[in-house]
Short mmCIF file of C-alpha atoms in Angstrom, two decimals:
data_model
loop_
_atom_site.label_atom_id
_atom_site.label_comp_id
_atom_site.label_asym_id
_atom_site.label_seq_id
_atom_site.Cartn_x
_atom_site.Cartn_y
_atom_site.Cartn_z
CA MET M 1 50.97 7.22 14.99
CA THR M 2 53.16 4.16 14.54
CA ALA M 3 56.62 4.40 16.16
CA VAL M 4 58.38 4.01 12.81
CA PHE M 5 57.24 7.56 11.96
CA SER M 6 58.61 9.21 15.10
CA HIS M 7 61.02 12.15 14.99
CA GLY M 8 59.51 13.79 11.91
CA ARG M 9 59.90 10.81 9.59
CA LEU M 10 56.27 10.91 8.47
CA ARG M 11 56.82 14.24 6.68
CA LEU M 12 59.69 12.62 4.76
CA TYR M 13 57.48 9.74 3.70
CA LEU M 14 54.70 12.11 2.65
CA LEU M 15 57.19 13.87 0.38
CA LYS M 16 58.16 10.49 -1.06
CA LEU M 17 54.51 9.63 -1.80
CA LEU M 18 53.88 13.03 -3.39
CA ASP M 19 57.01 12.63 -5.51
CA ASP M 20 55.11 9.80 -7.26
CA GLY M 21 52.40 12.29 -8.30
CA PRO M 22 49.82 14.77 -6.91
CA LYS M 23 47.43 13.37 -4.30
CA HIS M 24 44.78 14.57 -1.91
CA GLY M 25 44.89 13.79 1.80
CA TYR M 26 42.54 10.80 1.65
CA GLU M 27 44.70 9.15 -1.02
CA LEU M 28 47.77 9.57 1.18
CA ILE M 29 45.94 7.94 4.11
CA ARG M 30 44.89 4.99 1.93
CA LEU M 31 48.39 4.57 0.49
CA LEU M 32 49.85 4.43 4.00
CA GLU M 33 47.18 1.96 5.07
CA ASP M 34 47.99 -0.24 2.05
CA ARG M 35 51.72 -0.01 2.83
CA PHE M 36 51.02 -1.37 6.30
CA LEU M 37 48.70 -4.13 4.97
CA GLY M 38 45.68 -2.50 6.59
CA LEU M 39 47.19 -2.87 10.08
CA TYR M 40 47.82 0.86 10.49
CA ALA M 41 46.17 3.92 9.01
CA PRO M 42 46.95 7.51 10.05
CA SER M 43 44.04 9.75 10.94
CA ALA M 44 43.13 12.92 9.07
CA GLY M 45 44.28 14.79 12.19
CA THR M 46 47.74 13.32 11.66
CA ILE M 47 48.05 13.90 7.91
CA TYR M 48 46.54 17.31 7.22
CA PRO M 49 48.51 19.35 9.79
CA ARG M 50 51.73 17.90 8.40
CA LEU M 51 50.70 18.76 4.86
CA GLN M 52 49.98 22.31 5.99
CA ARG M 53 53.44 22.57 7.58
CA LEU M 54 55.09 21.18 4.46
CA GLU M 55 53.24 23.79 2.43
CA ALA M 56 54.27 26.57 4.83
CA GLU M 57 57.89 25.45 4.36
CA GLY M 58 57.49 25.58 0.57
CA LEU M 59 57.99 21.84 0.13
CA VAL M 60 54.49 21.16 -1.24
CA SER M 61 51.76 23.20 -2.86
CA HIS M 62 48.08 22.57 -3.35
CA THR M 63 45.26 23.23 -5.77
CA ALA M 64 41.60 23.19 -4.77
CA ALA M 65 38.79 21.75 -6.87
CA GLY M 66 35.35 20.61 -5.82
CA GLY M 67 36.03 21.36 -2.19
CA ARG M 68 39.07 19.06 -2.12
CA LYS M 69 42.74 20.01 -1.95
CA THR M 70 45.23 18.16 -4.12
CA TYR M 71 48.84 18.36 -2.95
CA ASP M 72 51.93 18.32 -5.15
CA ILE M 73 55.62 18.31 -4.28
CA THR M 74 57.64 21.39 -5.22
CA ASP M 75 61.21 21.63 -6.49
CA ALA M 76 62.28 22.43 -2.93
CA GLY M 77 60.54 19.27 -1.74
CA ARG M 78 62.35 17.17 -4.35
CA ALA M 79 65.64 18.74 -3.30
CA GLU M 80 64.99 17.71 0.30
CA LEU M 81 64.21 14.17 -0.84
CA ARG M 82 67.56 14.03 -2.67
CA GLN M 83 69.40 15.37 0.35
CA ARG M 84 67.76 12.83 2.65
CA ALA M 85 67.94 9.81 0.32
CA GLY M 86 69.88 7.81 2.91
CA GLU M 87 67.26 8.53 5.60
CA LEU M 88 64.51 7.51 3.19
CA THR M 89 66.23 4.18 2.47
CA ALA M 90 66.54 3.50 6.21
CA LEU M 91 62.90 4.49 6.71
CA GLU M 92 61.75 2.06 4.01
CA ALA M 93 63.69 -0.73 5.75
CA ASP M 94 62.14 0.17 9.11
CA ILE M 95 58.66 0.19 7.57
CA ALA M 96 59.23 -3.28 6.09
CA ALA M 97 60.37 -4.56 9.51
CA SER M 98 57.41 -2.90 11.23
CA VAL M 99 54.95 -4.47 8.77
CA ALA M 100 56.50 -7.89 9.42
CA ASP M 101 56.18 -7.38 13.19
CA LEU M 102 52.57 -6.22 12.88
CA SER M 103 51.70 -9.21 10.68
CA THR M 104 53.19 -11.58 13.26
CA LEU M 105 51.26 -9.85 16.06
CA ALA M 106 48.03 -10.02 14.05
CA GLY M 107 48.56 -13.75 13.53
CA GLU M 108 49.11 -14.27 17.26
CA ILE M 109 45.96 -12.31 18.08
CA ARG M 110 43.93 -14.37 15.58
CA SER M 111 45.22 -17.60 17.19
CA GLU M 112 44.41 -16.26 20.65
CA VAL M 113 40.92 -15.25 19.57
CA ARG M 114 40.26 -18.66 18.00
CA GLY M 115 41.33 -20.29 21.27
CA SER M 116 39.11 -17.94 23.28
CA VAL M 117 36.12 -18.64 21.04
CA ARG M 118 36.68 -22.41 21.38
CA ASP M 119 36.84 -22.02 25.16
CA LEU M 120 33.70 -19.90 25.12
CA LYS M 121 31.81 -22.49 23.06
CA ARG M 122 33.01 -25.28 25.34
CA GLU M 123 31.93 -23.42 28.48
CA LEU M 124 28.56 -22.54 26.96
CA SER M 125 27.99 -26.21 26.08
CA GLU M 126 29.05 -27.33 29.56
CA ALA M 127 26.79 -24.74 31.22
CA THR M 128 23.88 -25.93 29.09
CA ARG M 129 24.53 -29.58 29.99
CA GLN M 130 24.83 -28.69 33.69
CA THR M 131 21.58 -26.75 33.61
CA ARG M 132 19.75 -29.64 31.95
CA ARG M 133 21.25 -32.13 34.42
CA THR M 134 20.21 -30.01 37.40
CA ARG M 135 16.68 -29.66 36.12
CA TRP M 136 16.43 -33.40 35.49
CA GLU M 137 17.73 -34.27 38.96
CA THR M 138 15.34 -31.93 40.75
CA GLN M 139 12.11 -31.84 38.83
CA ALA M 140 10.90 -31.54 35.32
CA PRO M 141 10.02 -27.98 34.37
CA PRO M 142 6.35 -27.22 33.95
CA PRO M 143 5.18 -27.46 30.35
CA ARG M 144 5.35 -24.18 28.50
CA PRO M 145 2.14 -23.06 26.83
CA THR M 146 2.29 -23.11 23.07
CA PRO M 147 1.97 -19.61 21.60
CA ALA M 148 -1.35 -19.06 19.94
CA GLY M 149 0.08 -17.86 16.66
CA GLY M 150 1.29 -21.23 15.35
CA PRO M 151 4.73 -22.64 14.45
CA HIS M 152 6.25 -19.26 13.55
CA ASP M 153 5.42 -17.85 16.99
CA VAL M 154 6.89 -20.96 18.58
CA LEU M 155 10.18 -20.28 16.76
CA LEU M 156 10.11 -16.61 17.76
CA ASP M 157 9.56 -17.61 21.37
CA GLU M 158 12.49 -20.05 21.18
CA PHE M 159 14.68 -17.35 19.57
CA ASP M 160 13.89 -14.92 22.42
CA LYS M 161 14.80 -17.61 24.96
CA ARG M 162 18.13 -18.40 23.26
CA LEU M 163 19.02 -14.72 22.87
CA ALA M 164 18.37 -13.99 26.55
CA ALA M 165 20.36 -17.05 27.64
CA PHE M 166 23.23 -16.19 25.31
CA THR M 167 23.43 -12.60 26.57
CA THR M 168 23.41 -13.67 30.22
CA GLU M 169 25.98 -16.44 29.75
CA VAL M 170 28.40 -14.40 27.63
CA GLY M 171 28.28 -11.56 30.17
CA ARG M 172 29.03 -14.01 32.99
CA LEU M 173 31.92 -15.62 31.12
CA VAL M 174 33.54 -12.34 30.17
CA ARG M 175 33.46 -11.08 33.76
CA ALA M 176 34.55 -14.40 35.27
CA ARG M 177 37.53 -14.87 32.91
CA GLN M 178 38.79 -11.28 33.24
CA PHE M 179 39.57 -10.92 29.53
CA SER M 180 42.32 -8.54 28.46
CA ASP M 181 41.47 -5.28 26.66
CA THR M 182 42.57 -6.86 23.36
CA GLN M 183 40.30 -9.86 23.88
CA LEU M 184 37.37 -7.64 24.82
CA ARG M 185 37.85 -5.48 21.72
CA THR M 186 37.96 -8.63 19.60
CA ALA M 187 34.84 -10.00 21.29
CA ILE M 188 33.04 -6.71 20.56
CA ARG M 189 34.05 -6.99 16.88
CA LEU M 190 32.75 -10.58 16.82
CA LEU M 191 29.41 -9.47 18.26
CA ASP M 192 29.22 -6.61 15.75
CA GLY M 193 29.94 -9.10 12.96
CA ALA M 194 27.18 -11.41 14.17
CA LEU M 195 24.74 -8.49 14.24
CA ASP M 196 25.72 -7.43 10.72
CA GLY M 197 25.21 -11.01 9.57
CA LEU M 198 21.67 -11.03 10.98
CA ARG M 199 20.93 -7.68 9.35
CA ARG M 200 22.05 -9.04 5.97
CA LEU M 201 19.97 -12.18 6.52
CA LEU M 202 16.82 -10.14 7.18
CA ARG M 203 17.16 -7.76 4.23
#
């Protein structure tokens, strides 16, 4: 949970969201995610226990339909909102500041990732050039037999070679550079994105 919601402030903001109209838990999660520009989203394990406590305190009620609970603020909940209007104003200001800080951090991470990717590409290119230079200076590699299946099999064979080389080289670079946890998570997302792109290409 983001620090801006420490000390019970999330329950106050949930009351504020429900004061705008009845909502189920998933809607509340999405509204909070939108408020934080997608940079933070509470889990169901964060939201639903708080809704249950608010209901036990008589500040919200719920109706069930189709296996889903819809929560609504009660008169007691609205009274608490009125009593804590000053806290809510301060909370809104803190949320705005937190969103600005998160946006700045996200921009810095994107810049760092772009730099890391450029470095990775440069090192991959240099490693490839070094490998070719070493082979040329020692001896030419023996000719590879052409696959029997024709041009398509030649391309498949080349793809397998590139994939194996890419996997080996990326693993070496990641371990040699001692990437931070943030950089590793970003690299994992980049690899997942590349895999999704290939899946879409082959549909």
